[in-house]
Coordinates of C-alpha atoms and ligand atoms in Angstrom, one line a residue:
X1 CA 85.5 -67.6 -61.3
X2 CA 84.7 -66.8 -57.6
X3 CA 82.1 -69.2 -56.6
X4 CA 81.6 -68.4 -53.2
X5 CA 80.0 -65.1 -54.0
X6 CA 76.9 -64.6 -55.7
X7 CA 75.1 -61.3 -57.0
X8 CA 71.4 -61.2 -56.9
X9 CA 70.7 -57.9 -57.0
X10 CA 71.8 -54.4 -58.6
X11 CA 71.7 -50.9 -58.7
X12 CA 74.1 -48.4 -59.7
X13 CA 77.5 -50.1 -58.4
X14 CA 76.1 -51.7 -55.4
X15 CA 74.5 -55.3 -54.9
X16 CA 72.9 -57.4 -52.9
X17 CA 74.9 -60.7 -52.9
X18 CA 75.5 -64.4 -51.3
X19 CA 78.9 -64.5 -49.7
X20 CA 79.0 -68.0 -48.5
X21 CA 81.6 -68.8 -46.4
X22 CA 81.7 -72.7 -45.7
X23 CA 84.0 -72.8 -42.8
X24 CA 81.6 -71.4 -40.9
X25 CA 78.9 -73.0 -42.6
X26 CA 76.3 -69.9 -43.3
X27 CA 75.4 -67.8 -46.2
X28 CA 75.7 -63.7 -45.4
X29 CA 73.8 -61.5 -47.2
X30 CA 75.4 -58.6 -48.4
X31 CA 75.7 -55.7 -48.3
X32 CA 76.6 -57.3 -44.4
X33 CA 78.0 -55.1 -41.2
X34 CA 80.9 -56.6 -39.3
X35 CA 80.7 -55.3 -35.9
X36 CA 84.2 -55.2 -33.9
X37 CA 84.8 -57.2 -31.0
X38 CA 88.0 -56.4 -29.1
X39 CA 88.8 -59.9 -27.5
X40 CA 89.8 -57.9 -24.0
X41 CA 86.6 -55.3 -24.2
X42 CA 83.3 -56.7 -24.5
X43 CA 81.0 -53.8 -25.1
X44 CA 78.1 -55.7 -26.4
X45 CA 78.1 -59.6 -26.0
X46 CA 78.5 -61.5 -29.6
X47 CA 75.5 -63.5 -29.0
X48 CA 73.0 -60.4 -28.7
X49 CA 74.6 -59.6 -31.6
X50 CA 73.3 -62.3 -33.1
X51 CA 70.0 -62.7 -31.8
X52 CA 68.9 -58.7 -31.3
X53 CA 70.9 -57.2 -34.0
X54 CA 70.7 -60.3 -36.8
X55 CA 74.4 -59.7 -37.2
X56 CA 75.7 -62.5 -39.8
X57 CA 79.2 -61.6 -39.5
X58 CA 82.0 -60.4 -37.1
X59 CA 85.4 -59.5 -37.0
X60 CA 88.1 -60.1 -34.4
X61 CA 91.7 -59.5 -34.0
X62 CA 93.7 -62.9 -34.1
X63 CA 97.1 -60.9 -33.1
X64 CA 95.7 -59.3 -30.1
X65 CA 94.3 -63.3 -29.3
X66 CA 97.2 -64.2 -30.0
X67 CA 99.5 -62.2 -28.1
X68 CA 97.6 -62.7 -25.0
X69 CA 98.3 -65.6 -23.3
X70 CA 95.1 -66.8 -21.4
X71 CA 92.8 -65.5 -24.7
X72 CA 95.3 -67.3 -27.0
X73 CA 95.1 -70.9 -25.1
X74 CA 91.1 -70.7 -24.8
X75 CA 91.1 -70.0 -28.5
X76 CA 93.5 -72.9 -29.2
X77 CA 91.7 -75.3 -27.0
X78 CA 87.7 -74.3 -27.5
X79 CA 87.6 -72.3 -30.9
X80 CA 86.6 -68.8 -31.8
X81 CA 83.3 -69.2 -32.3
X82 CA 82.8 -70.9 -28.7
X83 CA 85.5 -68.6 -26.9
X84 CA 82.8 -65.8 -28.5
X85 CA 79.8 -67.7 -28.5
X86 CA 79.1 -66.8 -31.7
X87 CA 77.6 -69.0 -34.5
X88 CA 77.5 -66.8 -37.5
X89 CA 81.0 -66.3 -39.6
X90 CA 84.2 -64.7 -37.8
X91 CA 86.6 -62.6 -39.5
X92 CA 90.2 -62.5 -38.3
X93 CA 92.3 -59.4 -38.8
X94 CA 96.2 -60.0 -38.6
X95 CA 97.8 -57.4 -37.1
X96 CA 98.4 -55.1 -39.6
X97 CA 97.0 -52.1 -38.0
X98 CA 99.3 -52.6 -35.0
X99 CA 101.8 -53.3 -37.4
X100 CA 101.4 -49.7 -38.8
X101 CA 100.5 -47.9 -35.4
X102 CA 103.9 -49.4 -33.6
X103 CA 105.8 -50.2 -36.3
X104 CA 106.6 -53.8 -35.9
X105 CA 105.2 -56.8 -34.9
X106 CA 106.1 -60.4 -33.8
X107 CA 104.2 -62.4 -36.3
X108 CA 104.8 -63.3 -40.0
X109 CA 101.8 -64.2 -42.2
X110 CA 102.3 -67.8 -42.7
X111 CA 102.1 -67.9 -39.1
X112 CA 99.2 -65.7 -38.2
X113 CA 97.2 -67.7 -40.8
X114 CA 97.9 -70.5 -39.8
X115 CA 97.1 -69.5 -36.0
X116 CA 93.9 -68.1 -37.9
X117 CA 93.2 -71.4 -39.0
X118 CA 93.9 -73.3 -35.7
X119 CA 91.4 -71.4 -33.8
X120 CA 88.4 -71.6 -36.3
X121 CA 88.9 -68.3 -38.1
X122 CA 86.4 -68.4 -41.7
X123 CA 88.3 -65.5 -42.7
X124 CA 92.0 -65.1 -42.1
X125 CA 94.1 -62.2 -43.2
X126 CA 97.7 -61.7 -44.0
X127 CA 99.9 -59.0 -42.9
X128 CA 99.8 -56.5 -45.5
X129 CA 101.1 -52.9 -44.6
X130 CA 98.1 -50.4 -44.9
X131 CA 100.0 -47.5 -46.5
X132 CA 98.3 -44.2 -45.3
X133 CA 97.0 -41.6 -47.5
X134 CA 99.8 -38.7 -48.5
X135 CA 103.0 -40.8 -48.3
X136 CA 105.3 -40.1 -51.3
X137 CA 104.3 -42.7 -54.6
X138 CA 108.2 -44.5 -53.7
X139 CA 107.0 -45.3 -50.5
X140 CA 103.2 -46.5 -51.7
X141 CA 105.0 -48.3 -53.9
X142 CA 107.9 -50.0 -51.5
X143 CA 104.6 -50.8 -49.3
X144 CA 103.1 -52.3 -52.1
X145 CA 105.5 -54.9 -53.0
X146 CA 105.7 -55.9 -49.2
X147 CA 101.7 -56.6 -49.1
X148 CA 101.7 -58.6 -52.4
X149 CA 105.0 -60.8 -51.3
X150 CA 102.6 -61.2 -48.0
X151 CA 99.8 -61.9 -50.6
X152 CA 101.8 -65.0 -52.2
X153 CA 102.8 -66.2 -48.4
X154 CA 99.2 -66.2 -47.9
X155 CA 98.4 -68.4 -51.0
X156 CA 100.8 -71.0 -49.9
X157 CA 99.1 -71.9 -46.6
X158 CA 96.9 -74.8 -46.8
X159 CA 94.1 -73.3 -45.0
X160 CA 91.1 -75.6 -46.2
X161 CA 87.7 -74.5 -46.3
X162 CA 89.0 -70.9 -44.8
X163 CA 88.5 -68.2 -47.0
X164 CA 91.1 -65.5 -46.9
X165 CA 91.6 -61.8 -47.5
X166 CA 93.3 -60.0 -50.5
X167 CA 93.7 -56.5 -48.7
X168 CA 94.0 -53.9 -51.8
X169 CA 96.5 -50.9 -50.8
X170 CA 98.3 -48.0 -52.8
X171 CA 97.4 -44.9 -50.3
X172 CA 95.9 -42.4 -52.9
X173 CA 97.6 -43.3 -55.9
X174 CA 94.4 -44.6 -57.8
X175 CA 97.0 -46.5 -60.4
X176 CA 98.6 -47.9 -57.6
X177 CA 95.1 -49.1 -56.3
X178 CA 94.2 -50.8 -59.2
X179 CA 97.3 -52.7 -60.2
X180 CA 96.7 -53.8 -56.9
X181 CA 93.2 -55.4 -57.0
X182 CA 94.3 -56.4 -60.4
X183 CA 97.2 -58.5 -58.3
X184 CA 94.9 -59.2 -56.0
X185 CA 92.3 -60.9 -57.8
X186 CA 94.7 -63.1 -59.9
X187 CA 95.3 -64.6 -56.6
X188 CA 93.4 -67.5 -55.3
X189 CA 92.3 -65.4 -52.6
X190 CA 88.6 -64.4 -51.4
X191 CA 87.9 -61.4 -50.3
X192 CA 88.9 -58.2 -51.2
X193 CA 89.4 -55.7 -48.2
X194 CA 90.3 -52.0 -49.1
X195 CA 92.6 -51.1 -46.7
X196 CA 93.6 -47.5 -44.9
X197 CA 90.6 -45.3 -45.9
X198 CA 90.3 -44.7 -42.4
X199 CA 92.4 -41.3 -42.5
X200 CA 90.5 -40.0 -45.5
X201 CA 87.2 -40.9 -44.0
X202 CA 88.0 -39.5 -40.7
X203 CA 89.2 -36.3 -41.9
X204 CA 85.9 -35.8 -44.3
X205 CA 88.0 -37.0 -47.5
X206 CA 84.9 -39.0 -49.0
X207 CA 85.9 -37.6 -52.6
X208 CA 88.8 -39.5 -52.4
X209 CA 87.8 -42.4 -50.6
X210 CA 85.4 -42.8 -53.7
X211 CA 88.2 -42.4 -56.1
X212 CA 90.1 -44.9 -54.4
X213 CA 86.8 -47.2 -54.0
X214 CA 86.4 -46.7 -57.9
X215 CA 90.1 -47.6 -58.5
X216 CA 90.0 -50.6 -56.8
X217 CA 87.1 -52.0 -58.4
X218 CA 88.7 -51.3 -62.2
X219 CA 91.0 -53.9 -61.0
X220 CA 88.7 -56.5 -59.2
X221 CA 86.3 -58.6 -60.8
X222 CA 82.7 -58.2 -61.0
X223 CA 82.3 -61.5 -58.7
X224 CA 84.7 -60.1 -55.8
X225 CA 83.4 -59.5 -52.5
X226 CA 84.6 -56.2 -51.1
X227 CA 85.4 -55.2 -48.1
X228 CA 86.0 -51.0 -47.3
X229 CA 88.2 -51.4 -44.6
X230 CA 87.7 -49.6 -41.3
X231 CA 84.4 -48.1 -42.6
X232 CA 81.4 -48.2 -39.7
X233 CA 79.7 -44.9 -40.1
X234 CA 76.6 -45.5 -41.3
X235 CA 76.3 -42.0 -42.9
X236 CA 78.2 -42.9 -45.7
X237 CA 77.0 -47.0 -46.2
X238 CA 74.9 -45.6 -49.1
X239 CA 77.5 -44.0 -51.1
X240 CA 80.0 -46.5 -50.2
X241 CA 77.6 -49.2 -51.7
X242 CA 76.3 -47.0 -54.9
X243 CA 80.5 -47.4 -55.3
X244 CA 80.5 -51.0 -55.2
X245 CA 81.1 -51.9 -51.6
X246 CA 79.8 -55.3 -50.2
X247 CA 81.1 -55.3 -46.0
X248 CA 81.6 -53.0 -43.4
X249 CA 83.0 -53.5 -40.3
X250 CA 82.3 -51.0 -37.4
X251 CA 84.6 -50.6 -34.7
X252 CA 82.6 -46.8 -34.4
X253 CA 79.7 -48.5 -32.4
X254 CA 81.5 -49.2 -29.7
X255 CA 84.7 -46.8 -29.6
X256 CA 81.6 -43.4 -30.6
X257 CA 79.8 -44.8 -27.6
X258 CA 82.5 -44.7 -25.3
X259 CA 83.6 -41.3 -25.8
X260 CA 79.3 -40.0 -25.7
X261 CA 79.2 -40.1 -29.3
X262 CA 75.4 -40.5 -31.1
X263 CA 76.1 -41.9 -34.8
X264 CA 73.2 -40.9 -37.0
X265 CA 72.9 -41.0 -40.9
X266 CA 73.6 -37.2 -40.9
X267 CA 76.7 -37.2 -39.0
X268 CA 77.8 -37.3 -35.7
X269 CA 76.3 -35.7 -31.9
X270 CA 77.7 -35.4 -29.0
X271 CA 75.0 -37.0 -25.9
X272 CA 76.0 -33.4 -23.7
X273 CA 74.3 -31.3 -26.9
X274 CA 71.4 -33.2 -27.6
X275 CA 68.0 -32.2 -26.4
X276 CA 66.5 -34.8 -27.8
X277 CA 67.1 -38.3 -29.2
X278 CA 66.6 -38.1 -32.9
X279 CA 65.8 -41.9 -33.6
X280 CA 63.2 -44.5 -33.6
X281 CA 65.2 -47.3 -31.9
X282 CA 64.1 -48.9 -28.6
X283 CA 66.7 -47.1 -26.4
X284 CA 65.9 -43.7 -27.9
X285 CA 62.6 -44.3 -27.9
X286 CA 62.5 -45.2 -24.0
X287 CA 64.9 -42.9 -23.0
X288 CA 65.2 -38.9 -22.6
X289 CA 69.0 -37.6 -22.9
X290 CA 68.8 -37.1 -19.7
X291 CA 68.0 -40.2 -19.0
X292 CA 71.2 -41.6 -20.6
X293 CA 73.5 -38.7 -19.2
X294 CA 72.1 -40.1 -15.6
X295 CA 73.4 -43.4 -16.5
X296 CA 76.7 -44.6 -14.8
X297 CA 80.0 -45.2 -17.6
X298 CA 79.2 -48.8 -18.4
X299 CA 75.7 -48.9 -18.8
X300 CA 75.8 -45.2 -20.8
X301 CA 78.4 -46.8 -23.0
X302 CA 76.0 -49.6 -23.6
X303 CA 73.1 -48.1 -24.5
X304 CA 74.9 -45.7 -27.0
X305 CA 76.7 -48.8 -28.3
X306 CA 73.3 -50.6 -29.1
X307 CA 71.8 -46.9 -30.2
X308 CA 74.6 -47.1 -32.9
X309 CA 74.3 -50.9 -33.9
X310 CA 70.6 -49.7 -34.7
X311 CA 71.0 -46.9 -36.3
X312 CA 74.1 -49.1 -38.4
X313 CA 71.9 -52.1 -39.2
X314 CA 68.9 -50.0 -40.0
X315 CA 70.7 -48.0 -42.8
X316 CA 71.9 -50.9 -43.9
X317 CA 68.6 -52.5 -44.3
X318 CA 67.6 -48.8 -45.9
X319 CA 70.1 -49.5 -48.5
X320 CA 69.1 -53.0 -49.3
X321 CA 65.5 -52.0 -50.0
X322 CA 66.7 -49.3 -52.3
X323 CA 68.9 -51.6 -54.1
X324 CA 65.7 -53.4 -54.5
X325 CA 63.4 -50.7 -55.4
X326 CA 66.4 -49.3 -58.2
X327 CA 66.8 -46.2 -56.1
X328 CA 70.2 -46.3 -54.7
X329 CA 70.8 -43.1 -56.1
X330 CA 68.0 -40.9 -54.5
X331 CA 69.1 -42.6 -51.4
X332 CA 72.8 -41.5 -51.7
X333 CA 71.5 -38.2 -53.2
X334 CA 69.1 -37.4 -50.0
X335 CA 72.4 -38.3 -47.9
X336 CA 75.2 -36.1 -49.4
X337 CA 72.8 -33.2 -48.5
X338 CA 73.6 -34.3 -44.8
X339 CA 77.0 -32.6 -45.1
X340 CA 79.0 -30.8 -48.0
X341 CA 81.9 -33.5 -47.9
X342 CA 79.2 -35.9 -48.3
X343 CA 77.9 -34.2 -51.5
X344 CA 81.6 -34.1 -52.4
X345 CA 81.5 -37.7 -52.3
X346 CA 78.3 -37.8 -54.4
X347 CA 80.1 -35.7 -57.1
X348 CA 83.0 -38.3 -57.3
X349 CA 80.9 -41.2 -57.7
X350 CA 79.2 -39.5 -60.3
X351 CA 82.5 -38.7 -61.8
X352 CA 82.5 -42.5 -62.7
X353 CA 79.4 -42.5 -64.2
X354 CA 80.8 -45.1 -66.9
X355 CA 81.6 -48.1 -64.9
X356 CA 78.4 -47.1 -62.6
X357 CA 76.6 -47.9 -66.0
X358 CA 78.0 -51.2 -66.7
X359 CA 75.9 -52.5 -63.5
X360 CA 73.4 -50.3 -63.3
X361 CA 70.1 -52.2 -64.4
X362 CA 68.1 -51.1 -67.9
X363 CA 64.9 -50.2 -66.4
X364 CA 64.0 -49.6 -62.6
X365 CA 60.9 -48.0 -61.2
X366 CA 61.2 -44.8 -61.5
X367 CA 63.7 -41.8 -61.6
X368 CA 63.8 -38.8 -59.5
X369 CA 65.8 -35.6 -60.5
X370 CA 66.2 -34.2 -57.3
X371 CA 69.0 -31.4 -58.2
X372 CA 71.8 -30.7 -60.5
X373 CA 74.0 -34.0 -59.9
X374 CA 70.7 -36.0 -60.5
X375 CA 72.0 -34.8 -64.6
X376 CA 75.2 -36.6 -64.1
X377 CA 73.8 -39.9 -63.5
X378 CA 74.0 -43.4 -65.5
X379 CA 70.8 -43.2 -67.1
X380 CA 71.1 -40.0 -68.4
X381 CA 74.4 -41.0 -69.7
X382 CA 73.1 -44.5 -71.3
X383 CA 70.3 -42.3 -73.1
X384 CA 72.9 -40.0 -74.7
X385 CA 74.8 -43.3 -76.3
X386 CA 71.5 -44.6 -77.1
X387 CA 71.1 -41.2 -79.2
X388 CA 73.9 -42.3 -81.6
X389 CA 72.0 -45.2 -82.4
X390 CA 68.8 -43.9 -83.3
X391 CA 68.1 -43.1 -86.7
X392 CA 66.1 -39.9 -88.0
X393 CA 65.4 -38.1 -91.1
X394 CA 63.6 -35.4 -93.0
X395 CA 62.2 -32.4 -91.1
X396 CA 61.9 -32.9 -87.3
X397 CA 60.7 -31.2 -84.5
X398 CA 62.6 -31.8 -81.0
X399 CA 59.7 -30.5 -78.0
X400 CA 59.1 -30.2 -75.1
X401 CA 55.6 -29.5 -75.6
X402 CA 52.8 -33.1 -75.1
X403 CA 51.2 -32.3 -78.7
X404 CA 52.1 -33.5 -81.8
X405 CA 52.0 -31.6 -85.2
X406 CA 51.6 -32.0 -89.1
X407 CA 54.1 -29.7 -90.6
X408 CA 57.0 -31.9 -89.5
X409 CA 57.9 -35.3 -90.8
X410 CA 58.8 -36.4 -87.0
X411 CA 57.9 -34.9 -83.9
X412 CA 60.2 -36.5 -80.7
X413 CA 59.8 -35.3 -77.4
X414 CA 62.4 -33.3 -75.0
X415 CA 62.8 -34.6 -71.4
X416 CA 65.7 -32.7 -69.4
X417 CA 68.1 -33.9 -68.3
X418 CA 67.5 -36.7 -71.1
X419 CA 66.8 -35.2 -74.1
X420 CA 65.2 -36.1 -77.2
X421 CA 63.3 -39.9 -77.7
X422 CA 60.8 -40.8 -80.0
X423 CA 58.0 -41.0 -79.1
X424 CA 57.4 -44.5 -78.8
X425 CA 60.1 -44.5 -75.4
X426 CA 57.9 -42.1 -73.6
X427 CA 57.1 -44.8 -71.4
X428 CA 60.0 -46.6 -70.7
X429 CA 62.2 -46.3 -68.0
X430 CA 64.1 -43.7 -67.5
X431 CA 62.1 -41.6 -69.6
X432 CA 59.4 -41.7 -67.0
X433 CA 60.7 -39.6 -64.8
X434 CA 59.8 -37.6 -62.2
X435 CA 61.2 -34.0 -62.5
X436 CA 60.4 -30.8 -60.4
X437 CA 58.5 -27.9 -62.5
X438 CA 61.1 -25.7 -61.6
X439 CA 63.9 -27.3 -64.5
X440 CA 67.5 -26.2 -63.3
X441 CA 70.2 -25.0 -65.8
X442 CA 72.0 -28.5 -65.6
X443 CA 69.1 -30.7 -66.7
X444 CA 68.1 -27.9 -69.6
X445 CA 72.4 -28.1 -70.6
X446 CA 72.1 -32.2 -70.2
X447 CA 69.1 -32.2 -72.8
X448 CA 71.2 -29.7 -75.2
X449 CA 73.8 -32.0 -75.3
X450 CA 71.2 -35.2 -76.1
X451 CA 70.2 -32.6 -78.8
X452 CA 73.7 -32.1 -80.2
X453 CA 74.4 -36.0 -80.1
X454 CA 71.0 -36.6 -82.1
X455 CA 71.8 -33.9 -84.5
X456 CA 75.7 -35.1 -84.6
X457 CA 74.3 -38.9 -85.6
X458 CA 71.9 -37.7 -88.1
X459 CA 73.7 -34.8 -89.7
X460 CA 71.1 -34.8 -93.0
X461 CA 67.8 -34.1 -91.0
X462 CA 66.6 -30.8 -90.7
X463 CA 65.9 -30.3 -86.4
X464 CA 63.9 -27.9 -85.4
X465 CA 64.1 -27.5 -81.1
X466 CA 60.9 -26.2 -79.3
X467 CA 62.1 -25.7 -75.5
X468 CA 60.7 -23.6 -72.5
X469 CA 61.9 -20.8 -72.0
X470 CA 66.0 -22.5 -71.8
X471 CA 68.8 -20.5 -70.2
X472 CA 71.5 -19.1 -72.5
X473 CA 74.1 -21.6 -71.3
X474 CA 72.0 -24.5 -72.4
X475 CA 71.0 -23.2 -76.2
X476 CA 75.1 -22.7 -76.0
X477 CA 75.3 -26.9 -76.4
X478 CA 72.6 -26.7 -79.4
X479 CA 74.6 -27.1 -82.5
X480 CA 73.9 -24.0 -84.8
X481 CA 72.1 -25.6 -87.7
X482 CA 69.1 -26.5 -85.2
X483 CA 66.2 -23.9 -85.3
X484 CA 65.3 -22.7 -81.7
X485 CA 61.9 -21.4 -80.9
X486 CA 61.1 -21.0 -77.4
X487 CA 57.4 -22.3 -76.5
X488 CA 57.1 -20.0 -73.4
X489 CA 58.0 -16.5 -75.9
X490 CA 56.1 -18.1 -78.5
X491 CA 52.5 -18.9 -76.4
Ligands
ZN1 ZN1 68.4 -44.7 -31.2

């Protein structure tokens, strides 16, 4: 049992948890963005971080401190968090990425974590090799053994109170990922980075970045923090949390802002094609595009910088309230229609409907069916397994229809994309939902199939289905020994 991280919250995969990390002496709430600071490029100052942003967290690179002489004796001598100025926690990366960009570097991982520790890291990292997507399974594999061996080197550090990282690799091998995390949480380790989604999320590849996600969380624990590595765009927080994601860490505030790039929740503009500034934050709301096109490099770089931290911290805090309201899926559902790969993304979580439902909290407010994938989701899923568990007998009548009627021995209503309940659950979560008038063809085929699974628990009653008006595909999933009627024909 992980003690240092607590869940108080759910919906769907994501959480709102306590990751308290004692080096540093705080608590941060997650799900928690880890803005970037290069030690050698200080685009926004740490401390305003702190104060105007509320960051918690950070995360620094203890290879480049360390490989630079005068950064590496200040850090030695006065401590990360006063070298930053910087209260809250600091995570230390290790070098890994600039072991994989250049192929080699100068450090092993007993001794960048125990420079980690030396200059006040509350995070350290080993040197695990982050394994790219594509490469040929003999190679994931080879990579693989490399990062747990650095994994064990890790373990054998004293590093006190310091937590430390468990990064979880494999490349796109979804086995591969989870007999990773499965390695990587029988460590004594902490956290649980997923490392090298970057290509997939870069080139639009949020299917598999989900499948990967997914993957790595069959192996990990329900009590591990987890970290998608590389992952600042706050377009895809939502998803990325619905998955089971706990930190971020955005180097994309700072590196978007330095080539004129806008981040919003739909995607990405470029300053030269914007006519306006869509966004409420203070430097959109005092400035024109103009305005910030006037602006020399640095202080154009800044104010995009701290436009993106905004936007980033303010979909973050859009995702914590949804967790809390127990609509975490409308959310990610009102997001994948900001961009087809996004909806792609949508469609694999949904794909993992199962382990969504293990978390996924018995009753919430309220459920909206807001288009075909909204059929797909946990709830509609835990309904059907609730219909092999609910007994009925006799003569019954399945409908759609508010009214009740004496000819029938039971009369249960028919909610697409549910199904049949009796009536008794009409008012129980999620059979309150909200649908449009307009029923698509999945909801109505969703239904059918809560009609076979009733009919396939019960074979002895005699079911009778009263729906509106359903397409042919749907009546398809009926079993044959229900009578249809259609109420629309009929009326
Ligand atoms: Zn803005």
């Amino acid at each position: 049992m992980r003690d240092h991280f607590e869940l108080r919250h759910a919906d769907a995969a994501g959480r709102i948890g306590e990751l308290t990390v004692p080096r540093a002496g705080v608590t941060v709430e997650t799900p928690a963005l880890m803005p970037v600071i290069n030690p050698n490029i200080e685009t926004i100052p740490p401390v305003q971080l702190e104060t105007e942003f509320g960051a918690q967290v950070l995360i620094t690179n203890s290879y480049i401190i360390r490989s630079t002489p005068d950064l590496r004796e200040r850090a030695l001598d006065e401590g990360l968090h006063s070298m930053l100025d910087f209260s809250g926690a600091i995570v230390t990366d290790s070098g890994s990425f600039q072991l994989a960009e250049y192929g080699e570097i100068d450090v092993t991982t007993p001794e960048i974590i125990e420079f980690q520790y030396d200059i006040g890291s509350d995070v350290g990292t080993p040197v695990d090799i982050p394994t790219p997507p594509d490469v040929s399974r003999e190679q994931a594999e080879r990579d693989l053994a490399t990062t747990e061996e650095a994994l064990a080197d890790a373990e054998a550090v004293d590093t006190g109170e310091m937590l430390v990282n468990a990064p979880v690799q494999g490349s796109t091998y979804p086995d591969l990922r989870e007999r990773a995390a499965r390695a990587a949480y029988d460590t004594d380790l902490d956290v649980f980075p997923v490392g090298a989604v970057v290509p997939l999320m870069n080139s639009y590849r949020y299917a598999e970045m989900i499948d990967v996600v997914a993957a790595a969380k069959r192996g990990l624990g329900a009590d591990a923090p987890v970290h998608l590595f590389g992952a600042g765009h706050p377009m895809m927080f939502a998803l990325a949390v619905a998955a089971g994601c706990d930190l971020f860490d955005s180097a994309a505030y700072a590196l978007y802002a330095r080539d004129d790039r806008y981040l919003t929740v739909r995607g990405t503009e470029h300053l030269d094609e914007l006519e306006y500034l869509p966004c409420e934050c203070p430097v959109c709301a005092r400035h024109a595009p103009d305005d910030l096109r006037a602006c020399d490099d640095a202080e154009r770089e800044r104010r995009l910088a701290e436009h993106n931290l905004h936007v980033s911290y303010g979909e973050l805090r859009r995702v914590k309230q949804a967790i809390r309201r127990g609509n975490l899926l409308e959310l990610v559902e009102s997001r994948a229609r900001g961009h087809p790969a996004m909806l792609d993304g949508y469609r694999a979580l949904l794909d993992h409907a199962a382990a969504l439902e293990r978390s996924d909290p018995v009753s919430k407010d309220a459920f909206f069916y807001l288009s075909a994938e909204s059929a797909r989701r946990p709830e509609v899923r835990r309904h059907h397994a609730r219909l092999d568990r609910l007994p009925v007998s006799g003569d019954v009548l399945l409908t759609e229809g508010k009214g009740g009627s004496d000819t029938y021995d039971h009369v249960w209503r028919v909610v697409p994309p549910f199904g049949p309940h009796p009536r008794e659950l009409s008012d129980a979560y999620p059979l309150t939902a909200e649908t449009p008038d307009r029923v698509d063809r999945a909801a109505q085929e969703s239904a059918a199939r809560g009609v076979a699974r009733l009919v396939d628990a019960n074979p002895d009653a005699t079911v009778t289905l009263a729906h509106d008006d359903w397409d042919a595909s749907a009546l398809a999933l009926v079993p044959d020994s229900v009578t249809l009627r259609n109420r629309v024909v009929d009326s």
